[in-house]
CSV table of C-alpha atoms in Angstrom, one decimal:
chain,number,residue,atom,x,y,z
N,1,MET,CA,14.8,21.8,10.8
N,2,THR,CA,15.1,19.4,8.3
N,3,HIS,CA,13.7,15.8,8.7
N,4,THR,CA,14.5,12.4,5.9
N,5,PHE,CA,12.2,9.3,5.9
N,6,HIS,CA,13.4,6.3,5.0
N,7,PRO,CA,13.3,5.2,1.5
N,8,THR,CA,10.8,2.7,1.8
N,9,ILE,CA,7.9,5.0,3.7
N,10,LEU,CA,6.7,6.8,1.4
N,11,ARG,CA,4.2,4.4,-0.9
N,12,GLU,CA,1.3,5.4,-3.5
N,13,TYR,CA,-1.7,5.3,-1.7
N,14,ASP,CA,-0.1,6.1,2.0
N,15,ILE,CA,2.5,6.3,4.1
N,16,ARG,CA,4.0,2.6,5.9
N,17,GLY,CA,6.4,1.5,7.8
N,18,ILE,CA,8.2,-1.0,9.9
N,19,VAL,CA,8.2,0.5,13.8
N,20,GLY,CA,11.3,0.8,15.3
N,21,GLU,CA,13.1,0.1,12.0
N,22,THR,CA,11.9,2.7,9.4
N,23,LEU,CA,9.0,4.1,11.0
N,24,SER,CA,9.0,6.4,14.3
N,25,ALA,CA,7.4,9.2,16.0
N,26,ALA,CA,9.6,11.4,14.8
N,27,ASP,CA,8.8,10.1,11.1
N,28,ALA,CA,5.3,11.3,12.3
N,29,ARG,CA,6.3,14.8,13.4
N,30,ALA,CA,7.1,15.3,10.5
N,31,ILE,CA,4.3,14.4,8.6
N,32,GLY,CA,2.4,16.2,10.3
N,33,GLN,CA,4.6,19.4,9.9
N,34,ALA,CA,4.3,18.9,6.4
N,35,PHE,CA,1.5,17.9,5.9
N,36,GLY,CA,0.2,20.4,8.8
N,37,SER,CA,2.6,22.9,6.2
N,38,ARG,CA,0.2,22.0,2.9
N,39,VAL,CA,-2.8,22.7,4.7
N,40,ARG,CA,-1.8,26.0,5.8
N,41,GLN,CA,-0.6,27.1,2.8
N,42,ALA,CA,-3.7,26.2,0.7
N,43,GLY,CA,-5.5,28.7,2.7
N,44,GLY,CA,-6.9,26.0,5.5
N,45,SER,CA,-6.8,24.5,9.1
N,46,VAL,CA,-8.5,21.9,11.0
N,47,VAL,CA,-7.4,18.6,10.1
N,48,CYS,CA,-8.7,15.3,11.7
N,49,VAL,CA,-7.5,12.8,13.6
N,50,GLY,CA,-7.8,9.2,13.9
N,51,TRP,CA,-6.1,5.6,14.8
N,52,ASP,CA,-6.7,2.2,14.8
N,53,GLY,CA,-6.0,-0.2,18.0
N,54,ARG,CA,-1.6,-0.8,17.0
N,55,LEU,CA,-0.5,-0.8,19.8
N,56,SER,CA,1.7,1.6,18.4
N,57,SER,CA,-1.4,3.6,16.8
N,58,LEU,CA,-1.5,5.8,19.5
N,59,GLU,CA,1.8,7.0,20.0
N,60,LEU,CA,2.3,7.8,16.5
N,61,ALA,CA,-0.8,10.0,16.4
N,62,GLY,CA,0.1,12.1,19.6
N,63,ALA,CA,3.5,12.4,17.6
N,64,LEU,CA,1.1,13.4,14.6
N,65,THR,CA,-1.1,15.5,16.1
N,66,GLU,CA,2.0,17.3,17.8
N,67,GLY,CA,3.4,17.9,14.1
N,68,LEU,CA,0.5,19.2,12.8
N,69,MET,CA,0.0,21.8,16.0
N,70,SER,CA,3.3,23.1,15.0
N,71,THR,CA,2.0,24.4,12.5
N,72,GLY,CA,-1.2,25.9,13.1
N,73,CYS,CA,-4.1,23.4,12.5
N,74,THR,CA,-6.6,22.9,14.6
N,75,VAL,CA,-6.9,19.5,15.3
N,76,ARG,CA,-9.9,17.3,15.7
N,77,ARG,CA,-9.0,13.7,17.3
N,78,VAL,CA,-11.8,11.1,16.4
N,79,GLY,CA,-10.5,8.8,18.3
N,80,ARG,CA,-9.6,5.3,17.7
N,81,GLY,CA,-11.5,3.4,14.8
N,82,PRO,CA,-11.6,1.7,11.6
N,83,THR,CA,-10.1,4.0,8.2
N,84,PRO,CA,-13.5,5.0,7.2
N,85,MET,CA,-14.5,6.7,10.2
N,86,LEU,CA,-12.5,9.0,9.8
N,87,TYR,CA,-13.2,9.6,6.0
N,88,TYR,CA,-15.8,10.2,7.0
N,89,ALA,CA,-15.3,13.0,10.4
N,90,ALA,CA,-13.2,14.8,7.5
N,91,LYS,CA,-16.3,14.8,5.5
N,92,VAL,CA,-19.0,16.1,7.9
N,93,ARG,CA,-16.8,18.5,10.0
N,94,ASP,CA,-16.2,20.4,6.8
N,95,ALA,CA,-12.3,19.7,7.6
N,96,ASP,CA,-9.6,20.8,5.2
N,97,GLY,CA,-7.7,17.3,5.7
N,98,GLY,CA,-7.9,14.2,7.4
N,99,ILE,CA,-4.9,11.8,8.8
N,100,MET,CA,-6.0,7.9,9.8
N,101,VAL,CA,-2.8,6.1,11.5
N,102,THR,CA,-3.7,2.2,10.5
N,103,GLY,CA,-1.2,-0.1,9.4
N,104,SER,CA,-4.2,-1.6,7.5
N,105,HIS,CA,-4.1,-5.8,7.0
N,106,ASN,CA,-0.5,-5.6,7.3
N,107,PRO,CA,1.4,-7.5,10.1
N,108,PRO,CA,1.9,-5.7,14.0
N,109,THR,CA,5.0,-4.6,13.8
N,110,HIS,CA,3.5,-2.7,10.9
N,111,ASN,CA,2.4,1.1,10.7
N,112,GLY,CA,1.4,3.9,8.6
N,113,PHE,CA,-0.8,7.1,7.5
N,114,LYS,CA,-3.6,8.0,5.4
N,115,MET,CA,-4.7,10.8,4.1
N,116,VAL,CA,-7.2,12.8,2.6
N,117,PHE,CA,-6.8,17.0,1.5
N,118,GLN,CA,-9.2,19.1,0.8
N,119,GLY,CA,-11.6,16.3,0.1
N,120,LYS,CA,-10.1,14.0,-2.1
N,121,PRO,CA,-7.8,11.6,-1.7
N,122,PHE,CA,-4.4,12.4,-1.7
N,123,PHE,CA,-1.5,9.9,-3.2
N,124,GLY,CA,0.8,9.2,-5.2
N,125,SER,CA,3.5,13.1,-5.8
N,126,ASP,CA,1.2,14.6,-2.9
N,127,ILE,CA,3.2,11.9,-0.7
N,128,ARG,CA,6.3,12.2,-2.4
N,129,GLY,CA,5.7,16.0,-2.0
N,130,LEU,CA,5.6,15.4,1.7
N,131,GLY,CA,9.0,14.3,1.9
N,132,GLU,CA,10.1,17.4,-0.3
N,133,ILE,CA,8.4,19.5,2.3
N,134,ALA,CA,10.5,17.6,6.0
N,135,ALA,CA,14.1,17.6,3.4
N,136,ALA,CA,13.8,21.1,2.8
N,137,GLY,CA,12.3,21.8,6.6
N,138,ASP,CA,10.0,23.8,4.6
N,139,PHE,CA,7.5,24.1,7.4
N,140,VAL,CA,5.0,26.0,8.3
N,141,GLN,CA,5.4,27.9,11.5
N,142,GLY,CA,2.0,28.0,14.3
N,143,GLN,CA,0.4,28.0,17.2
N,144,GLY,CA,-3.0,25.2,16.9
N,145,SER,CA,-4.7,24.0,19.5
N,146,VAL,CA,-6.7,20.4,20.1
N,147,VAL,CA,-10.1,19.2,20.5
N,148,GLU,CA,-11.5,16.2,21.3
N,149,ASP,CA,-14.7,14.9,18.9
N,150,ASP,CA,-15.2,11.2,20.0
N,151,ILE,CA,-17.6,11.1,16.4
N,152,ARG,CA,-18.4,6.3,17.1
N,153,LEU,CA,-21.9,7.6,18.4
N,154,GLU,CA,-22.6,9.9,15.2
N,155,TYR,CA,-20.8,7.8,12.1
N,156,CYS,CA,-22.8,4.8,14.0
N,157,ASP,CA,-26.1,6.2,13.5
N,158,ARG,CA,-25.8,7.2,9.6
N,159,LEU,CA,-24.3,3.8,8.6
N,160,VAL,CA,-27.5,2.9,10.7
N,161,GLN,CA,-29.5,5.3,8.1
N,162,ASP,CA,-29.2,3.7,4.8
N,163,TRP,CA,-30.5,0.1,6.4
N,164,ASP,CA,-33.2,-0.4,3.8
N,165,GLY,CA,-33.9,-4.0,5.2
N,166,LYS,CA,-38.1,-5.8,5.5
N,167,ARG,CA,-37.4,-9.3,6.9
N,168,GLU,CA,-34.7,-9.9,10.0
N,169,LEU,CA,-31.3,-11.9,9.4
N,170,ARG,CA,-29.1,-13.8,11.3
N,171,VAL,CA,-25.8,-12.3,10.8
N,172,VAL,CA,-22.0,-13.3,12.1
N,173,TRP,CA,-19.6,-10.1,12.4
N,174,ASP,CA,-15.3,-11.3,11.9
N,175,CYS,CA,-14.4,-7.9,13.9
N,176,GLY,CA,-10.2,-10.1,12.8
N,177,ASN,CA,-9.9,-8.1,16.4
N,178,GLY,CA,-9.2,-4.5,14.3
N,179,ALA,CA,-10.0,-1.2,14.3
N,180,ALA,CA,-13.9,-2.2,13.6
N,181,GLY,CA,-14.4,-4.0,16.7
N,182,GLU,CA,-16.0,-1.1,18.6
N,183,ILE,CA,-18.6,0.1,16.1
N,184,THR,CA,-19.3,-3.9,14.9
N,185,GLU,CA,-20.5,-3.7,18.5
N,186,MET,CA,-22.3,-1.1,18.6
N,187,LEU,CA,-24.4,-2.2,14.7
N,188,ALA,CA,-24.8,-4.8,15.6
N,189,LYS,CA,-27.4,-3.8,18.5
N,190,LYS,CA,-29.4,-0.7,16.4
N,191,LEU,CA,-30.0,-3.7,13.7
N,192,PRO,CA,-32.4,-5.7,13.4
N,193,GLY,CA,-32.3,-9.6,13.8
N,194,ARG,CA,-29.6,-11.9,15.9
N,195,HIS,CA,-25.8,-10.7,15.6
N,196,THR,CA,-23.2,-12.4,16.8
N,197,VAL,CA,-19.8,-10.4,17.2
N,198,LEU,CA,-16.3,-12.7,16.4
N,199,PHE,CA,-13.1,-11.8,17.8
N,200,GLY,CA,-14.6,-7.6,18.2
N,201,GLU,CA,-11.9,-7.0,21.0
N,202,ILE,CA,-9.3,-4.9,19.3
N,203,ASP,CA,-6.4,-5.8,20.0
N,204,GLY,CA,-2.9,-5.0,17.5
N,205,ARG,CA,-1.7,-8.4,18.2
N,206,PHE,CA,-4.0,-10.2,16.2
N,207,PRO,CA,-4.1,-13.3,18.7
N,208,ASN,CA,-6.9,-14.9,16.4
N,209,HIS,CA,-6.0,-14.1,12.7
N,210,HIS,CA,-4.5,-11.7,10.6
N,211,PRO,CA,-7.7,-9.3,10.0
N,212,ASP,CA,-7.4,-10.2,6.5
N,213,PRO,CA,-10.5,-11.1,4.5
N,214,THR,CA,-8.6,-11.9,0.9
N,215,GLU,CA,-6.3,-14.7,2.7
N,216,PRO,CA,-9.4,-18.2,2.7
N,217,HIS,CA,-7.5,-19.0,5.8
N,218,ASN,CA,-8.3,-15.8,7.6
N,219,LEU,CA,-12.6,-16.4,6.9
N,220,ARG,CA,-12.3,-20.6,8.1
N,221,ALA,CA,-13.4,-19.3,11.7
N,222,LEU,CA,-16.4,-17.0,10.2
N,223,GLN,CA,-17.1,-20.4,7.5
N,224,ASP,CA,-17.8,-22.2,10.4
N,225,ALA,CA,-20.1,-19.6,12.7
N,226,VAL,CA,-22.2,-18.5,10.1
N,227,LEU,CA,-23.1,-22.7,9.1
N,228,PHE,CA,-23.2,-23.4,13.4
N,229,GLU,CA,-25.8,-19.9,13.8
N,230,ARG,CA,-27.6,-21.4,9.9
N,231,ALA,CA,-26.9,-17.2,9.5
N,232,ASP,CA,-27.8,-15.7,6.0
N,233,ILE,CA,-25.0,-13.7,5.9
N,234,GLY,CA,-21.3,-13.5,7.3
N,235,ILE,CA,-19.3,-10.6,7.4
N,236,ALA,CA,-15.6,-9.9,7.7
N,237,PHE,CA,-13.6,-6.8,8.1
N,238,ASP,CA,-10.2,-6.3,7.2
N,239,GLY,CA,-8.0,-4.4,9.6
N,240,ASP,CA,-8.8,-1.1,9.6
N,241,GLY,CA,-12.7,-1.5,8.3
N,242,ASP,CA,-11.9,-0.7,4.9
N,243,ARG,CA,-12.1,-4.1,2.9
N,244,ILE,CA,-14.7,-6.5,3.8
N,245,GLY,CA,-15.1,-10.2,2.5
N,246,VAL,CA,-18.6,-12.2,2.7
N,247,ILE,CA,-19.8,-15.3,3.1
N,248,ASP,CA,-23.4,-16.7,2.4
N,249,ASN,CA,-25.0,-18.8,4.3
N,250,GLU,CA,-24.0,-21.9,3.1
N,251,GLY,CA,-20.2,-21.0,4.1
N,252,ARG,CA,-18.9,-20.4,0.7
N,253,ILE,CA,-16.6,-17.4,0.1
N,254,LEU,CA,-18.1,-14.0,-2.2
N,255,TRP,CA,-15.3,-12.8,-3.9
N,256,GLY,CA,-14.9,-8.7,-4.5
N,257,ASP,CA,-16.2,-8.7,-8.2
N,258,GLN,CA,-18.6,-10.8,-6.7
N,259,ILE,CA,-20.4,-8.5,-4.5
N,260,LEU,CA,-19.9,-6.1,-6.4
N,261,VAL,CA,-22.4,-7.7,-9.2
N,262,ILE,CA,-25.0,-8.3,-6.4
N,263,LEU,CA,-24.7,-4.5,-4.9
N,264,ALA,CA,-25.1,-3.5,-8.7
N,265,GLU,CA,-28.4,-5.5,-9.3
N,266,ASP,CA,-29.9,-4.1,-6.8
N,267,LEU,CA,-28.1,0.0,-7.0
N,268,LEU,CA,-29.7,-0.2,-11.3
N,269,LYS,CA,-33.4,-0.9,-10.0
N,270,THR,CA,-33.1,3.5,-8.9
N,271,ARG,CA,-30.6,4.6,-10.8
N,272,PRO,CA,-30.9,2.7,-13.9
N,273,GLY,CA,-27.6,2.8,-16.7
N,274,ALA,CA,-25.3,4.0,-14.0
N,275,THR,CA,-21.7,3.5,-14.9
N,276,ILE,CA,-20.1,1.1,-12.2
N,277,ILE,CA,-16.1,0.9,-12.0
N,278,ALA,CA,-14.9,-2.0,-11.0
N,279,ASP,CA,-10.5,-2.8,-11.0
N,280,VAL,CA,-8.5,-4.7,-13.7
N,281,LYS,CA,-8.0,-7.1,-11.5
N,282,ALA,CA,-12.6,-8.5,-11.6
N,283,SER,CA,-13.6,-11.3,-13.7
N,284,GLN,CA,-15.7,-11.0,-16.9
N,285,VAL,CA,-18.5,-11.7,-14.7
N,286,PHE,CA,-18.9,-8.5,-13.4
N,287,PHE,CA,-18.5,-7.0,-17.0
N,288,GLU,CA,-20.6,-9.0,-18.4
N,289,GLU,CA,-23.8,-9.1,-15.5
N,290,VAL,CA,-23.6,-5.3,-14.8
N,291,ALA,CA,-24.3,-4.8,-19.2
N,292,ARG,CA,-26.7,-7.2,-19.0
N,293,MET,CA,-28.6,-5.4,-16.1
N,294,GLY,CA,-28.5,-2.1,-17.9
N,295,GLY,CA,-25.4,-0.5,-16.2
N,296,LYS,CA,-22.9,0.7,-17.9
N,297,PRO,CA,-19.3,-1.1,-16.5
N,298,VAL,CA,-16.0,0.6,-17.0
N,299,MET,CA,-12.9,-1.1,-16.4
N,300,GLY,CA,-10.8,0.8,-13.4
N,301,ARG,CA,-7.0,0.8,-12.7
N,302,THR,CA,-6.6,-1.0,-8.8
N,303,GLY,CA,-6.2,1.2,-6.4
N,304,HIS,CA,-8.2,2.9,-3.7
N,305,SER,CA,-7.0,6.0,-4.4
N,306,LEU,CA,-7.4,5.7,-8.2
N,307,ILE,CA,-10.4,4.5,-8.3
N,308,LYS,CA,-12.0,7.5,-5.6
N,309,THR,CA,-10.4,9.7,-8.1
N,310,GLN,CA,-12.2,8.1,-11.1
N,311,MET,CA,-15.6,7.4,-9.5
N,312,ALA,CA,-15.9,11.0,-9.0
N,313,GLU,CA,-14.5,12.3,-11.8
N,314,ILE,CA,-17.0,9.9,-14.2
N,315,GLY,CA,-19.9,10.3,-12.2
N,316,ALA,CA,-20.6,6.8,-11.1
N,317,PRO,CA,-22.3,5.7,-7.9
N,318,LEU,CA,-20.4,2.5,-7.4
N,319,ALA,CA,-17.7,0.8,-7.5
N,320,GLY,CA,-15.6,-1.5,-6.3
N,321,GLU,CA,-11.7,-3.6,-6.0
N,322,MET,CA,-10.8,-7.5,-5.9
N,323,SER,CA,-9.5,-6.9,-2.8
N,324,GLY,CA,-13.4,-5.6,-1.3
N,325,HIS,CA,-12.7,-1.8,-1.2
N,326,ILE,CA,-16.3,-0.6,-1.9
N,327,PHE,CA,-16.8,2.9,-3.0
N,328,PHE,CA,-20.9,4.1,-2.8
N,329,ALA,CA,-21.5,7.6,-3.9
N,330,ASP,CA,-24.8,6.1,-4.4
N,331,ARG,CA,-26.9,8.1,-1.0
N,332,TYR,CA,-23.1,8.5,0.7
N,333,TYR,CA,-19.5,10.3,-0.1
N,334,GLY,CA,-17.8,8.0,-2.3
N,335,PHE,CA,-15.3,7.1,0.1
N,336,ASP,CA,-14.5,3.3,0.7
N,337,ASP,CA,-16.3,2.2,3.9
N,338,ALA,CA,-16.8,-1.8,4.2
N,339,LEU,CA,-19.0,-1.3,6.9
N,340,TYR,CA,-21.1,0.6,5.4
N,341,ALA,CA,-21.3,-1.1,2.2
N,342,ALA,CA,-22.1,-4.5,4.3
N,343,ILE,CA,-25.5,-2.5,5.9
N,344,ARG,CA,-25.9,-2.3,2.0
N,345,LEU,CA,-25.6,-6.1,1.2
N,346,LEU,CA,-27.8,-6.5,4.3
N,347,GLY,CA,-30.3,-4.2,3.1
N,348,ILE,CA,-30.5,-6.8,-0.2
N,349,VAL,CA,-30.5,-9.7,1.4
N,350,SER,CA,-32.7,-8.8,4.1
N,351,ARG,CA,-35.4,-8.2,0.8
N,352,MET,CA,-34.6,-11.0,-0.7
N,353,GLU,CA,-38.0,-13.1,-1.6
N,354,ARG,CA,-37.8,-16.5,-2.1
N,355,GLN,CA,-33.9,-17.4,-1.8
N,356,THR,CA,-31.2,-16.6,-0.5
N,357,LEU,CA,-27.5,-15.0,-0.9
N,358,GLY,CA,-26.4,-18.6,-1.6
N,359,ALA,CA,-29.2,-19.0,-4.6
N,360,ARG,CA,-27.9,-15.7,-5.2
N,361,ARG,CA,-24.3,-16.1,-6.2
N,362,ASP,CA,-25.4,-19.7,-7.9
N,363,LYS,CA,-27.2,-17.5,-10.4
N,364,LEU,CA,-23.9,-15.6,-11.4
N,365,PRO,CA,-22.1,-17.2,-15.0
N,366,HIS,CA,-19.8,-20.4,-13.7
N,367,MET,CA,-15.5,-18.8,-14.6
N,368,VAL,CA,-12.6,-21.1,-13.4
N,369,ASN,CA,-9.9,-19.2,-12.5
N,370,THR,CA,-6.3,-18.5,-10.3
N,371,PRO,CA,-6.3,-16.9,-7.0
N,372,GLU,CA,-4.5,-13.3,-7.6
N,373,MET,CA,-1.2,-14.6,-7.6
N,374,ARG,CA,1.7,-12.4,-5.8
N,375,PHE,CA,5.8,-12.8,-6.7
N,376,ASP,CA,8.6,-11.2,-5.8
N,377,CYS,CA,9.9,-8.7,-8.5
N,378,ALA,CA,12.4,-5.9,-7.6
N,379,ASP,CA,11.4,-2.6,-7.4
N,380,GLU,CA,13.5,-1.3,-10.0
N,381,ARG,CA,12.2,-4.5,-13.1
N,382,LYS,CA,8.5,-5.3,-12.4
N,383,PHE,CA,7.9,-1.6,-14.8
N,384,ALA,CA,10.3,-3.3,-17.1
N,385,VAL,CA,9.2,-6.5,-16.7
N,386,ILE,CA,5.0,-5.6,-18.2
N,387,HIS,CA,6.6,-3.0,-21.0
N,388,GLU,CA,8.5,-6.3,-22.4
N,389,VAL,CA,5.4,-8.7,-22.1
N,390,LYS,CA,3.4,-5.5,-23.7
N,391,ASP,CA,5.6,-4.9,-26.8
N,392,ARG,CA,5.9,-8.9,-27.3
N,393,LEU,CA,2.3,-8.8,-27.2
N,394,ALA,CA,1.7,-6.0,-29.8
N,395,ALA,CA,4.0,-7.6,-32.1
N,396,GLU,CA,2.1,-10.5,-32.3
N,397,GLY,CA,-1.5,-8.5,-32.8
N,398,ALA,CA,-2.9,-10.0,-29.6
N,399,LYS,CA,-6.0,-8.4,-27.8
N,400,VAL,CA,-4.8,-6.0,-24.8
N,401,ASN,CA,-6.4,-4.3,-22.1
N,402,ALA,CA,-3.3,-1.7,-21.4
N,403,ILE,CA,-5.4,0.1,-18.8
N,404,ASP,CA,-3.1,-1.2,-15.5
N,405,GLY,CA,-0.6,-3.7,-16.7
N,406,VAL,CA,-1.8,-6.2,-19.9
N,407,ARG,CA,-4.6,-7.7,-20.1
N,408,VAL,CA,-5.0,-10.3,-22.8
N,409,ASP,CA,-8.1,-11.8,-24.1
N,410,THR,CA,-8.1,-14.7,-25.6
N,411,PRO,CA,-11.1,-17.6,-26.6
N,412,ASP,CA,-10.6,-19.1,-23.6
N,413,GLY,CA,-10.9,-16.4,-21.0
N,414,TRP,CA,-8.3,-13.6,-19.5
N,415,TRP,CA,-5.0,-13.6,-18.2
N,416,LEU,CA,-3.4,-10.2,-16.2
N,417,LEU,CA,-0.2,-8.9,-15.0
N,418,ARG,CA,0.4,-6.4,-13.9
N,419,ALA,CA,2.7,-4.1,-10.8
N,420,SER,CA,2.1,-3.1,-7.5
N,421,ASN,CA,1.8,0.3,-6.9
N,422,THR,CA,2.8,-0.5,-3.1
N,423,GLN,CA,5.2,-3.3,-3.5
N,424,ALA,CA,8.1,-4.7,-4.9
N,425,VAL,CA,6.1,-7.8,-6.6
N,426,LEU,CA,4.5,-8.7,-9.9
N,427,VAL,CA,0.5,-9.4,-9.7
N,428,ALA,CA,-1.0,-12.6,-11.8
N,429,ARG,CA,-4.6,-13.6,-12.7
N,430,CYS,CA,-5.8,-16.0,-15.0
N,431,GLU,CA,-9.9,-16.5,-16.1
N,432,ALA,CA,-11.0,-19.1,-18.1
N,433,LYS,CA,-14.6,-20.8,-19.3
N,434,SER,CA,-13.4,-24.5,-18.3
N,435,VAL,CA,-10.2,-26.2,-17.0
N,436,GLU,CA,-8.5,-26.9,-19.6
N,437,GLY,CA,-9.1,-23.3,-21.0
N,438,LEU,CA,-7.7,-22.4,-17.7
N,439,LYS,CA,-4.0,-24.8,-18.2
N,440,ARG,CA,-3.6,-23.0,-22.2
N,441,LEU,CA,-3.7,-19.2,-20.6
N,442,ARG,CA,-1.7,-20.3,-18.0
N,443,ALA,CA,1.1,-21.7,-19.7
N,444,ALA,CA,0.6,-18.4,-22.1
N,445,LEU,CA,1.2,-16.0,-19.0
N,446,GLU,CA,4.2,-18.2,-18.3
N,447,ALA,CA,5.6,-17.9,-21.4
N,448,GLN,CA,6.3,-14.9,-21.5
N,449,LEU,CA,7.5,-14.4,-17.9
N,450,ALA,CA,9.8,-16.8,-19.0
N,451,LYS,CA,10.8,-14.6,-21.6
N,452,SER,CA,11.4,-11.9,-19.4
N,453,ALA,CA,13.3,-14.2,-17.1
N,454,VAL,CA,10.8,-14.1,-14.6
N,455,THR,CA,9.8,-17.5,-13.3
N,456,LEU,CA,5.8,-17.8,-12.2
N,457,PRO,CA,5.5,-19.8,-8.7
N,458,GLY,CA,3.5,-22.7,-7.8
């Protein structure tokens, strides 16, 4: 039997839609049938399935399981938890694939699926291929089975295994009622020190704040709690626990590239000369600091699947994105796991002598930058705008890195324009050494956009 998905849900890195509008249980079953067919055709048979705390996730996981079983797959249901727990399960159970039912940091009405296949990210043409299999009804037939495999305690123990701190810390955790809540509560009991967990109850309505640590207003409760508790650090997670947010002891936000510099400094002590990847949105401070510390900084394309693939190709032990995805292949498995990144960061802070996290942050070179600016641009137009800007910059002789959109270097600093791979938006960012320099960079960006009939908001 054939199945056609809504044209908007098969994205570059995952499958995402609005439950009851563009995404249904029938879609979940068809995804299971198509993915299971891929697994069986490749000679495999075991698929791990996990789900987050959204109100629709259990139903979708059930339909997904039915679809996988119909192809003859054995489904290991690892339970409710964060996405990296599913990645971990697929790795340590030697599964042929894994699917996480999660809406990540999207609104409560949204949900979706993140996948791994044969130990590698499953994205791009792989996801589009599922649509083709479903549209043709080209499903493998079989009789599968289900194994209930609650892996939470095992996963938590693996996280704690790499704790390497010295002194006890005061830590505040903000789970945002997301899928990392139960594991965080378990970690807080296993780790030394004094731990306060905010919004640890998993609740798919997200009643306290939206679980997206890249938005400063979502971090206010954590900032207040860090100051009230006189904590050494605050840790926040997104809805499915694969992105991290960090607050220093003075209640200030550390952004993804700043977190990565601190992690890189520690890693380079034991792996001198290591290659460390940051995405194209990262501050120039990251690239200069890693080089200064003896590492080899590499600029990569934005996108967690792309970063993971690049890490494996070049053997990088650490990578990160501005969005808070942190990837450790040093002593770990190379996938984005915010809980594991938190353990490594806590170890670093615990080993700091006569220095706080805030003091370490203040030692980073200071730059003036804009936040990430996202603005609507139709899917059929967004990549054309990038090509138009790129062509004009080439004609002008500008210094451009075109690895992902255009990142333009000037004496003032740099500005970036790229097309989102997952939404009908353009993304821009500017960074300068001074306020006046930032104004000039923004003006140059706005001028290029105006030539393509696009207006930068604000």
